[in-house]
Coordinates of C-alpha atoms and ligand atoms in Angstrom, one line a residue:
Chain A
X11 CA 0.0 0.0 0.0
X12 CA 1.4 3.5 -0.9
X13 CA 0.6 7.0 0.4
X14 CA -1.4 9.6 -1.7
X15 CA 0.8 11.7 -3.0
X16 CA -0.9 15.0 -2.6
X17 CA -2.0 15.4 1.4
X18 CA -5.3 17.7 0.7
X19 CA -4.2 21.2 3.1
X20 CA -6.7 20.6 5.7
X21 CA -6.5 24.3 7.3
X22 CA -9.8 25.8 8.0
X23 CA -8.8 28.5 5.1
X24 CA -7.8 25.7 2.7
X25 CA -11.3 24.1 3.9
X26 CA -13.2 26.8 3.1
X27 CA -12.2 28.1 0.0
X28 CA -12.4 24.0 -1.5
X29 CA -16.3 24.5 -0.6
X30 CA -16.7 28.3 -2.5
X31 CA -15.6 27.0 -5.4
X32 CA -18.1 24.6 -5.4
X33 CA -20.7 27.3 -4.4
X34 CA -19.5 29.6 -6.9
X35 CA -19.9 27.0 -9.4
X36 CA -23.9 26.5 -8.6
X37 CA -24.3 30.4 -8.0
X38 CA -26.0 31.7 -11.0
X39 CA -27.9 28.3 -11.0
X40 CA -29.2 28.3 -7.7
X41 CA -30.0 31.8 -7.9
X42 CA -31.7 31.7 -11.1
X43 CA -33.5 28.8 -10.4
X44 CA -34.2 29.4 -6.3
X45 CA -32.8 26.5 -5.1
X46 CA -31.6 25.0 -2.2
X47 CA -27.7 25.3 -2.4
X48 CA -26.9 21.6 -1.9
X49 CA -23.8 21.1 -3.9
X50 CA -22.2 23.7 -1.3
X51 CA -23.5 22.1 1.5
X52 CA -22.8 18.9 0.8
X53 CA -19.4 20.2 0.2
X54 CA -19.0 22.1 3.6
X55 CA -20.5 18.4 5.4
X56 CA -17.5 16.7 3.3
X57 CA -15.1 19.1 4.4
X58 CA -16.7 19.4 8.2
X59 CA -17.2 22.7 8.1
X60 CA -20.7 22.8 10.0
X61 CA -19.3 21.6 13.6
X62 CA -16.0 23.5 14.0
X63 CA -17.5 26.0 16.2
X64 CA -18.4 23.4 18.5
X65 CA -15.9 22.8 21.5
X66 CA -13.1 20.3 20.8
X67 CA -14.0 18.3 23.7
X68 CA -17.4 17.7 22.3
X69 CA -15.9 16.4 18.8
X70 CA -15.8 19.9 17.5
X71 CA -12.5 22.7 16.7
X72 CA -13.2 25.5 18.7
X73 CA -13.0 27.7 15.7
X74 CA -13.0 31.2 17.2
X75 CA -15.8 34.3 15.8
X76 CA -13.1 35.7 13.6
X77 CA -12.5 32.5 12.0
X78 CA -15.8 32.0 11.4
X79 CA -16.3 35.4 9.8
X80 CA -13.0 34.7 7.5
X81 CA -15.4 31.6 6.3
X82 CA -18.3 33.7 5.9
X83 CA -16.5 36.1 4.0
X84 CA -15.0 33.7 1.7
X85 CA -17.9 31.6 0.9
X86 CA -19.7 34.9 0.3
X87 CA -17.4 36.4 -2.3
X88 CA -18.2 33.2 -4.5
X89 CA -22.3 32.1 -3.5
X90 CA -23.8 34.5 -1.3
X91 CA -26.9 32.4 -0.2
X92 CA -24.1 29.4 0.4
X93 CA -22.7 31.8 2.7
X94 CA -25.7 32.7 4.2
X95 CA -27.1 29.1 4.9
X96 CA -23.6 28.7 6.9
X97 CA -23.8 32.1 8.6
X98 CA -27.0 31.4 9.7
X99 CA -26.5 27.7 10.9
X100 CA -23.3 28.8 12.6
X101 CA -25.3 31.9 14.8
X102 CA -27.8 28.9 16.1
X103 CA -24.7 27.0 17.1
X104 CA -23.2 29.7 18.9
X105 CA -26.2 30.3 21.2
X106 CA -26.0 26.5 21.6
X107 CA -22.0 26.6 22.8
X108 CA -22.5 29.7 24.4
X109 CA -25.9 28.4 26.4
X110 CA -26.1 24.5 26.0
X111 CA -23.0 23.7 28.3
X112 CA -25.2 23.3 31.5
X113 CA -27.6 20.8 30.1
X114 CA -26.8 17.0 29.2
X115 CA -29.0 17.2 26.0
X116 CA -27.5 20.1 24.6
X117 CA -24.0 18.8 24.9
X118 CA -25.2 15.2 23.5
X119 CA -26.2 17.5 20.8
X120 CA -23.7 19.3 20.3
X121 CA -21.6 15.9 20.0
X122 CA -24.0 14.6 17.7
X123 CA -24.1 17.8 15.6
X124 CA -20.3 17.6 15.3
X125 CA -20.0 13.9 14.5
X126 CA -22.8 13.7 11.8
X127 CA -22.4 17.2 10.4
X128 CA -26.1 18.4 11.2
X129 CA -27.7 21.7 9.6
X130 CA -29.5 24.0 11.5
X131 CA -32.2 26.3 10.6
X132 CA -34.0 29.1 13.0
X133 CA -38.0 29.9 13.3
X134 CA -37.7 33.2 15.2
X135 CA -40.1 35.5 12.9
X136 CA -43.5 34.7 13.4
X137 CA -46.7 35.7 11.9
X138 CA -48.0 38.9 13.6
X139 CA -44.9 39.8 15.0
X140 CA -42.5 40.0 11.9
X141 CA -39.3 40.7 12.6
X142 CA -39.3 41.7 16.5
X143 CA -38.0 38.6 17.9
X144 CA -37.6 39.4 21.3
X145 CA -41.5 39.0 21.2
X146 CA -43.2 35.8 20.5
X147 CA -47.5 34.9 20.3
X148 CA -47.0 31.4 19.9
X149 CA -46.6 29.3 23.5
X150 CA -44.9 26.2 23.9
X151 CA -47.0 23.5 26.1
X152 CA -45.3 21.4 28.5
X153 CA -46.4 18.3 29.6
X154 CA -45.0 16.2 32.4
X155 CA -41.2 15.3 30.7
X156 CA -42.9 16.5 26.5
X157 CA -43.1 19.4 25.4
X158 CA -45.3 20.6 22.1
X159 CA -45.1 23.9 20.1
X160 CA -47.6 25.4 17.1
X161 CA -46.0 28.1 15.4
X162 CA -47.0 30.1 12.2
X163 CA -43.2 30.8 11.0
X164 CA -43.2 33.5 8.1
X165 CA -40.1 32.9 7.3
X166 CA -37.4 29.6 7.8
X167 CA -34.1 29.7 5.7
X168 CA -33.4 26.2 4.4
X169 CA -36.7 25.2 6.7
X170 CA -37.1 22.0 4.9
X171 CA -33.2 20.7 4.5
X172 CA -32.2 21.2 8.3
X173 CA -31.5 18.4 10.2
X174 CA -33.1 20.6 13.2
X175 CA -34.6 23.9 14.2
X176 CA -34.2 26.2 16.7
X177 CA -38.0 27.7 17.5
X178 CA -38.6 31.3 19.8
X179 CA -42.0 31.4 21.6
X180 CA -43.4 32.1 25.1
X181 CA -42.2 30.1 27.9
X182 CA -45.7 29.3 28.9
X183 CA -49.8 29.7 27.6
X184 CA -49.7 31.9 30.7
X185 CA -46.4 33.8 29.8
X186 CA -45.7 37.6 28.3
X187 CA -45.1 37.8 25.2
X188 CA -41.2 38.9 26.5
X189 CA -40.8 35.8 28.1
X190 CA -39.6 33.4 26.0
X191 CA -37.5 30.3 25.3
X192 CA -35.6 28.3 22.5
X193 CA -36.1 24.8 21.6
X194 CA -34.2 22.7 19.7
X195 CA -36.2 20.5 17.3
X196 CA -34.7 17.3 15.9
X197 CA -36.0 16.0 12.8
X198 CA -38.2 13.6 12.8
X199 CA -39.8 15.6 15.8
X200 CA -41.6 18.2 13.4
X201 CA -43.8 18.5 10.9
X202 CA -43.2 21.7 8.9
X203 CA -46.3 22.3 5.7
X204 CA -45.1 25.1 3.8
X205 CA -47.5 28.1 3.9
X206 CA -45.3 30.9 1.8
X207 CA -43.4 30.6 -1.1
X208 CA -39.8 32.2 -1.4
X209 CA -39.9 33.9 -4.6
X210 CA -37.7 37.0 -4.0
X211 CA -35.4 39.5 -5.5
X212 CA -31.9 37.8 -4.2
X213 CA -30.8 35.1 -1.5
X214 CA -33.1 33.3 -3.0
X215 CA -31.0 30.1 -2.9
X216 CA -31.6 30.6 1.1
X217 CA -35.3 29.2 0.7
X218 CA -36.5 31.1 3.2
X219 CA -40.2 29.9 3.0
X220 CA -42.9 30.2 5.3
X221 CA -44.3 27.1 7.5
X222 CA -46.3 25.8 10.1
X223 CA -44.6 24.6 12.5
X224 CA -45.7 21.7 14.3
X225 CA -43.5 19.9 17.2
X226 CA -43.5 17.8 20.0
X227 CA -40.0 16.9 21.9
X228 CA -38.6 15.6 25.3
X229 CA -39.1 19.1 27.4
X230 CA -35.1 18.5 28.1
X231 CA -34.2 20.5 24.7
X232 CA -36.1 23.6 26.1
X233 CA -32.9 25.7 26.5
X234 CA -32.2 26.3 30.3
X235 CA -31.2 30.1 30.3
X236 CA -34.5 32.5 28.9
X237 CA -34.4 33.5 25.8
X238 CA -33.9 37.2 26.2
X239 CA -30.5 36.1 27.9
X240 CA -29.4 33.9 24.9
X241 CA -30.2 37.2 22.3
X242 CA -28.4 39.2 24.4
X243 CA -25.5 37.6 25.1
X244 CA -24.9 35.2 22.0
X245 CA -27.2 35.6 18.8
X246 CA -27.6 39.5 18.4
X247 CA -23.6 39.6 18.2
X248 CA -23.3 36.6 16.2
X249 CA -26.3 37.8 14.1
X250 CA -24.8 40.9 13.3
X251 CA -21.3 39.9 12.8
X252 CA -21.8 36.5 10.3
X253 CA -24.2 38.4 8.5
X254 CA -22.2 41.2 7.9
X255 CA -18.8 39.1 7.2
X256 CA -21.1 37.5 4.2
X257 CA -22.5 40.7 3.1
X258 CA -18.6 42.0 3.0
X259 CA -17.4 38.7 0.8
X260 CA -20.4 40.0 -2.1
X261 CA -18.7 43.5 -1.8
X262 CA -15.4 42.2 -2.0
X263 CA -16.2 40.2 -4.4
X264 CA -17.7 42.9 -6.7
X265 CA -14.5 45.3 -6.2
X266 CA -12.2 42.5 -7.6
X267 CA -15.2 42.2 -10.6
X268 CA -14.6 46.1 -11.0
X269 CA -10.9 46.0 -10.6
X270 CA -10.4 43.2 -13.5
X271 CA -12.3 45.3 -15.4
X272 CA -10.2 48.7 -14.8
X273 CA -7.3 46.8 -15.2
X274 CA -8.1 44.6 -18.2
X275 CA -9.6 48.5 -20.1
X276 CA -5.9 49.9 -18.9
X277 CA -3.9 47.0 -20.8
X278 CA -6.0 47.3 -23.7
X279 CA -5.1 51.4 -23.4
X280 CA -1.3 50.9 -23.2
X281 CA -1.7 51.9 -19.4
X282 CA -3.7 55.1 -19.6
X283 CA -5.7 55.5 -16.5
X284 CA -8.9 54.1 -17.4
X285 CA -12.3 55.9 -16.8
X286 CA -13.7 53.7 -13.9
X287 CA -10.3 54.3 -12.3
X288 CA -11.4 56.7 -10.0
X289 CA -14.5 55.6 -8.8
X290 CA -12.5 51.7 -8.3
X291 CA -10.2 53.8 -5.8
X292 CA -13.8 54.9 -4.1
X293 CA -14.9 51.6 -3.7
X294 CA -12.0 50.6 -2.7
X295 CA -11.9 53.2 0.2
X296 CA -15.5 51.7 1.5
X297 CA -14.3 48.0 1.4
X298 CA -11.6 49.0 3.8
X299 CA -14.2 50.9 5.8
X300 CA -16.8 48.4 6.0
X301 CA -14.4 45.5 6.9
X302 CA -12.9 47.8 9.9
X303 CA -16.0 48.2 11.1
X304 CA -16.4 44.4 11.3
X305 CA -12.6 43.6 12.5
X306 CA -13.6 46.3 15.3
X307 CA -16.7 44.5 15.7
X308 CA -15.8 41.2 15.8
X309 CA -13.1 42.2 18.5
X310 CA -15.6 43.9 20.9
X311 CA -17.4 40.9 20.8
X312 CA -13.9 39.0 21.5
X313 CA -13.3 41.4 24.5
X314 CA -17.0 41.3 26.0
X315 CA -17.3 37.4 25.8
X316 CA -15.4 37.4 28.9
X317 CA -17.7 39.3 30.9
X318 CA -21.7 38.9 30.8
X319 CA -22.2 42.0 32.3
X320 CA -20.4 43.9 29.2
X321 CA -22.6 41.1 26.8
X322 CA -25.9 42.8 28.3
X323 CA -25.1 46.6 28.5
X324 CA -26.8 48.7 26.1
X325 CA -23.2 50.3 24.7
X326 CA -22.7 46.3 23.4
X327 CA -26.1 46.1 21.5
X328 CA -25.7 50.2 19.9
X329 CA -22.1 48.9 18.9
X330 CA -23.4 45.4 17.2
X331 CA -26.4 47.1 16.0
X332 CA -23.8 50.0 14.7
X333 CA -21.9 47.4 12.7
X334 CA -24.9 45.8 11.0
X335 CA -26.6 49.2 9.8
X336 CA -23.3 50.4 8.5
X337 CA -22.5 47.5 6.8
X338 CA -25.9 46.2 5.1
X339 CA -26.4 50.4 3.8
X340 CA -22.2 50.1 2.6
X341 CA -22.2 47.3 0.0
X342 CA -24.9 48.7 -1.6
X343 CA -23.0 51.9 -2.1
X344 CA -19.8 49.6 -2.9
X345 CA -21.7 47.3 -5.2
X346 CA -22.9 50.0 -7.1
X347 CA -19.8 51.6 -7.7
X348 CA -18.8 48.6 -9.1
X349 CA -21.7 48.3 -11.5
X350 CA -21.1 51.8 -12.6
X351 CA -17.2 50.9 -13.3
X352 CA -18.3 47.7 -15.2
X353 CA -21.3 49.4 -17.2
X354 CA -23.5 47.1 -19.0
X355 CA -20.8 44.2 -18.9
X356 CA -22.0 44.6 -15.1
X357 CA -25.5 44.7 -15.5
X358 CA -25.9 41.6 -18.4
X359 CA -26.1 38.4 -16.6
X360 CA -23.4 35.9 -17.4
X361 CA -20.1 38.2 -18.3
X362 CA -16.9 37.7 -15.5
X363 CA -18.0 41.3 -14.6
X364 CA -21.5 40.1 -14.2
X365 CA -23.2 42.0 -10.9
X366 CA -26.6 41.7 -10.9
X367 CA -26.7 38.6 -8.0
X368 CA -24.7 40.4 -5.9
X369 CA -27.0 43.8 -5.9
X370 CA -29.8 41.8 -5.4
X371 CA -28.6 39.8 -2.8
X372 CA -27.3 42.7 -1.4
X373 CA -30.5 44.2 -1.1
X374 CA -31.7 41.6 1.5
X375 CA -29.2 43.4 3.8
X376 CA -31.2 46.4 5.0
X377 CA -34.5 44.2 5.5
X378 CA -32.9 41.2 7.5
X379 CA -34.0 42.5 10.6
X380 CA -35.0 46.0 9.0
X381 CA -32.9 49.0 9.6
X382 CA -35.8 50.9 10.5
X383 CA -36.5 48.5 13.7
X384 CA -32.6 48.3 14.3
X385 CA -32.6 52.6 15.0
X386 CA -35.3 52.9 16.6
X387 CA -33.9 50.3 19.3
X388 CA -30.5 52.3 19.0
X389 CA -32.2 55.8 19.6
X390 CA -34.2 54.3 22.4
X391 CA -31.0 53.3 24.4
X392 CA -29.2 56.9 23.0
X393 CA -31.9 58.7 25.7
X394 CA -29.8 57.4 28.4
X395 CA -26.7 55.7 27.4
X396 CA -23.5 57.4 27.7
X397 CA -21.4 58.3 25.2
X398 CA -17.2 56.3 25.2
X399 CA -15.4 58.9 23.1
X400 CA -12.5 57.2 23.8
X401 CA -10.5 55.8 20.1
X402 CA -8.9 53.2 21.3
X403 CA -11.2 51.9 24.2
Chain B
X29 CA -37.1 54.2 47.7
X30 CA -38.9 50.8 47.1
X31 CA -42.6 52.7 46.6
X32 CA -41.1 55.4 44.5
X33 CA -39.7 52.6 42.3
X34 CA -43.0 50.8 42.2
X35 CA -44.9 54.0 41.2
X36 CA -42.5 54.2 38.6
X37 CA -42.6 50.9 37.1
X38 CA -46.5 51.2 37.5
X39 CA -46.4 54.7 35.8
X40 CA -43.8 53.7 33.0
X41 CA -43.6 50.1 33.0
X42 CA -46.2 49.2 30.7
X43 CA -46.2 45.6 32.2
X44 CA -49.4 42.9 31.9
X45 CA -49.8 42.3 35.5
X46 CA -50.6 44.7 38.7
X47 CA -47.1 45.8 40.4
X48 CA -48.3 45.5 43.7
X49 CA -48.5 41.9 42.4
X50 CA -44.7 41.3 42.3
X51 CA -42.5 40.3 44.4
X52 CA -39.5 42.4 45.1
X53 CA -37.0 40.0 43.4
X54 CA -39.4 38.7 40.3
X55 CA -38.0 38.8 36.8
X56 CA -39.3 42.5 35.3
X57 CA -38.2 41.2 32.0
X58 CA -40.7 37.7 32.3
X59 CA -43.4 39.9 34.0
X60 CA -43.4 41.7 30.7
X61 CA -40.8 44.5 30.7
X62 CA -40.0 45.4 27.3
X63 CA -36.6 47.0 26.5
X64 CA -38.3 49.9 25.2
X65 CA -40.4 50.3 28.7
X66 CA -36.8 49.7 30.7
X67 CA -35.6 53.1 29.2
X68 CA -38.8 54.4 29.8
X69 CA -38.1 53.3 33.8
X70 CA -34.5 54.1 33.5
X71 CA -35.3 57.8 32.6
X72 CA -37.8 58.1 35.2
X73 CA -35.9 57.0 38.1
X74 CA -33.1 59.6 36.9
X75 CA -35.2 62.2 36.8
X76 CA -36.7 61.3 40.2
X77 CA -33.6 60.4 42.1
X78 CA -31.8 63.3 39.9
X79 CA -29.2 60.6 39.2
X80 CA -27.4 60.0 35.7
X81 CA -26.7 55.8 35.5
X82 CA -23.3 55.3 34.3
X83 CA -22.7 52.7 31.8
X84 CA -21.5 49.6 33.7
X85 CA -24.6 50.1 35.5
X86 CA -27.0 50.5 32.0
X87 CA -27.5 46.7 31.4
X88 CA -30.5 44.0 31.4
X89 CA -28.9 42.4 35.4
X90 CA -29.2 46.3 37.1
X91 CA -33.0 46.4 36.0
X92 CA -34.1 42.5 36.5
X93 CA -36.1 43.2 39.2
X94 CA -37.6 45.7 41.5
X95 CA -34.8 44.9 44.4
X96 CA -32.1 44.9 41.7
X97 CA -33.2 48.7 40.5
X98 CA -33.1 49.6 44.5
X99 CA -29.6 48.3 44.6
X100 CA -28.6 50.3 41.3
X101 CA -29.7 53.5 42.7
X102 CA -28.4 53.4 46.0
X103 CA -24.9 52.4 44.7
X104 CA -24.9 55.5 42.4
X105 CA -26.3 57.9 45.7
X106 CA -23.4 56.5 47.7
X107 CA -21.5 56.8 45.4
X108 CA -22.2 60.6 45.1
X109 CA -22.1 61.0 48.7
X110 CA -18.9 59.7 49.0
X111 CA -17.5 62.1 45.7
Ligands
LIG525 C1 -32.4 36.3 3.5 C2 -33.2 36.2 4.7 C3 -33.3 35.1 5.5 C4 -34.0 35.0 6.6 N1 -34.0 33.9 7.3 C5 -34.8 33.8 8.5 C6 -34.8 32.6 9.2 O1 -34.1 31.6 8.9 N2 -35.6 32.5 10.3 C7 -36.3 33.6 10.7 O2 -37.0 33.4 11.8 N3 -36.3 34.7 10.0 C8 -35.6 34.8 8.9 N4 -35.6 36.0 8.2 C9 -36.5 37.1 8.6 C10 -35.8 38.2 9.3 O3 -35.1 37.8 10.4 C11 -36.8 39.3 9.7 O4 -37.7 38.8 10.6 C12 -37.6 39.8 8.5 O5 -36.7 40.2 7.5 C13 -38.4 41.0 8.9 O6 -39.5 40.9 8.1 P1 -40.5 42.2 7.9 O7 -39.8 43.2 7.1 O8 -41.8 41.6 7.3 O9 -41.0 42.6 9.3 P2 -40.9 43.8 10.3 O10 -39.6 43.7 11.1 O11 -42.1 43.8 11.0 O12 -40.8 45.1 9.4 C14 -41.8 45.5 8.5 C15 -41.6 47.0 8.1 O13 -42.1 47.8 9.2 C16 -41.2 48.7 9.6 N5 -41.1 48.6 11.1 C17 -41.6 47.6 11.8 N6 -41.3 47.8 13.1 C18 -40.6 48.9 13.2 C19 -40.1 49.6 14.3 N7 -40.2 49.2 15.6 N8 -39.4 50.8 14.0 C20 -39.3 51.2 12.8 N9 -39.8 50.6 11.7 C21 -40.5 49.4 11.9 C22 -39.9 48.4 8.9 O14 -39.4 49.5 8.3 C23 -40.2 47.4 7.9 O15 -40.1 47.9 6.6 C24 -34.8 36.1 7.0 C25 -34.8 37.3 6.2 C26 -34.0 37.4 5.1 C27 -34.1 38.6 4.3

């Protein structure tokens, strides 16, 4: 028996930029067609991408937040709703590190997760509530060691390709609609019918369709800690963050689209600066804006991790929410820069300049958790939160 | 300071149930306290106590509860007498 020759490069980076060029391969496909990205995600199960945040002493890597934001970003820069699915999956499995350490269940499921590569999709939004999801109508109903939970979910990314969900509601029939709690559904423990299609104007490989929700589990894989404590302290950073780390691949993405284009026009023109030239240097400036924001974001989140109390102040939430309005308005600026520079080459569908996927999916930016509800929780906490002027911290 | 608190909360609070119904420690946030209402309360009780919180004290563990809130203010007045 002899050895392979080639040993595959199996750091994370390596990893994760085997899977985008499988998603970028699907990309126009998957959009076109709204489909479910499963090339990619077979391709992140192959290369075990889906349980490296999990702890290495329950089968997982540890991978730190800014590792997973590299991933984001890179599998955004070739299939944005790729990099969304694994953005997504990855903020449920933080609340689950973050919160499931105190519970037998949650760590036999975080084992599990790791060791057969399980996706996981979230049911926060819920009908009559929309995108508030520190509210819930729906209750869940516990019953001696069951527990059963109805919910009319608007919207579930990948919904009916997880392996499990993670469902919001009240804690109890009796309960505020602020006191809530997260369950993990397994499936084979739900029955999701599909109640809205996903026909939208980008991420539309994310088949984010609407159910209802039907589920009935051991009560054991209610999350111990309230709700309100998990948003706080792990999924409105993580939220923010991942999201933002894929929305900066698709600008980075369309920058180099822009920049091949400047430069192949300053070949053809026996290096005369080209027209786009100036606005490429533009874009460029944003890029490097948009991902400081998210390196400084990504290391408050670092810093506060440490301490719970820093996790639940208000400065925390204005500086996470900061980072997520800033960087879903950006690429939409950046990306249409780029168009600009590219012209029509930009605009047809199907040219290497093509930009027409990443404007749309760009657009979902501003409406995933919309702006409009993200300042008006910001300006609330302004009234009595006090400014750090400080530049370095 | 406990009453004025209650008044407060009852005034600003916007919560489901009765105040007088709580117990000092209950959860405000279960009880129905929405983040929007806890500024609401957190203005108030600076205006009343003429107090500014500082912001290690503005986060979700110094307003959890009625005896929590007490706690908050009267580290910040002895605080100030001390200054
Ligand atoms: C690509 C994508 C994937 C998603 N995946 C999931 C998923 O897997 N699971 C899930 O649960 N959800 C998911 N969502 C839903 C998302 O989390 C939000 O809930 C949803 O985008 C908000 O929907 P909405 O605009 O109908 O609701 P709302 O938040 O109710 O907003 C409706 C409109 O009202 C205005 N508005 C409402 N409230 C306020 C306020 N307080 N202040 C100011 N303006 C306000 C806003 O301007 C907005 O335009 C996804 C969304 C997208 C775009």
């Amino acid at each position: 028996m002899s050895l392979p020759a080639f040993a595959a490069d199996m750091t994370l980076g390596a990893r994760a930029h085997r899977v985008a060029a499988v998603a970028a391969e699907f990309a126009d496909r998957v959009d076109r067609d709204g489909r479910f990205p499963r090339e990619a995600t077979d391709a992140m199960k192959a290369e075990r991408l889906l349980g490296i945040q999990i702890p290495t002493a329950f089968g997982g890597e540890s991978a730190s937040i800014q590792e997973i934001a590299e991933v984001c970003s890179i599998l955004g820069q070739a299939c944005a709703a790729s990099a969304m699915v694994f953005a997504m999956h990855q903020i449920k499995v933080s609340s689950l590190v973050e919160h499931g350490s105190e519970s037998e269940w949650h760590k036999d499921f975080m084992r599990e997760l790791a060791s057969r590569q399980l996706l996981v999709a979230s049911a926060t939004t819920e009908a009559g509530i929309g995108g508030n999801m520190r509210n819930s109508i729906c209750a869940i109903e516990i019953d001696g060691g069951t527990c059963r939970l109805t919910k009319d979910a608007t919207v579930i990314s990948y919904g009916a390709h997880a392996d499990a969900i993670m469902v919001t509601s009240r804690s109890s029939e009796k309960a505020a609609p602020t006191d809530q709690v997260m369950t993990v559904f397994k499936r084979g423990q739900y029955t999701i019918d599909k109640t809205v299609d996903w026909d939208t104007l980008g991420m539309r490989g994310t088949c984010s369709d609407g159910f209802l929700f039907k589920g009935e589990a051991p009560a054991v894989q209610i999350f111990p800690k309230p709700f309100a404590e998990i948003a706080a302290q792990s999924m409105l950073a993580t939220s923010h963050l991942w999201w933002s780390s894929v929305w900066y691949g698709i600008a980075a993405d369309a920058v180099q689209r822009a920049q091949s284009f400047v430069r192949a026009a300053a070949r053809k023109s026996n290096g005369a600066v080209p027209p786009g030239a100036t606005r490429l240097a533009e874009a460029s400036n944003l890029l490097q804006l948009l991902k400081a924001n998210i390196v400084a974001g990504l290391k408050t989140y670092a810093d506060a991790k440490a301490d719970p109390d820093q996790l639940s102040s208000m400065a925390f939430s204005i500086a996470m929410n900061n980072v997520k309005l800033a960087s879903s308005e950006t690429i939409l600026v950046i990306i249409n820069q780029a168009m600009i520079i590219c012209g029509i080459m930009g605009y047809k569908n199907g040219t290497p300049y093509s930009l027409g996927r990443h404007l749309r999916d760009a657009h979902s930016a501003q409406l995933m958790i919309s702006n409009d509800r993200i300042l008006g929780n910001t300006s609330t906490m302004l009234l009595v939160q006090k400014p750090d002027t400080s530049l370095i911290g | 300071m406990n009453e004025t608190i209650r008044e407060l909360l009852a005034k600003v609070g916007g919560l489901p149930v009765a105040v007088e119904t709580l117990e000092d420690g209950a959860d405000l946030y279960a009880a129905g306290l929405s983040s929007f209402a806890s500024v609401q309360l957190m203005l108030a009780i600076e205006e009343k106590f003429d107090i500014e919180f500082p912001d290690n004290l503005l986060n979700r563990k110094s307003f959890a509860s009625i005896s929590a809130i007490e706690a908050t203010v009267a580290q910040i007045l002895k605080a100030r007498e001390a200054a």
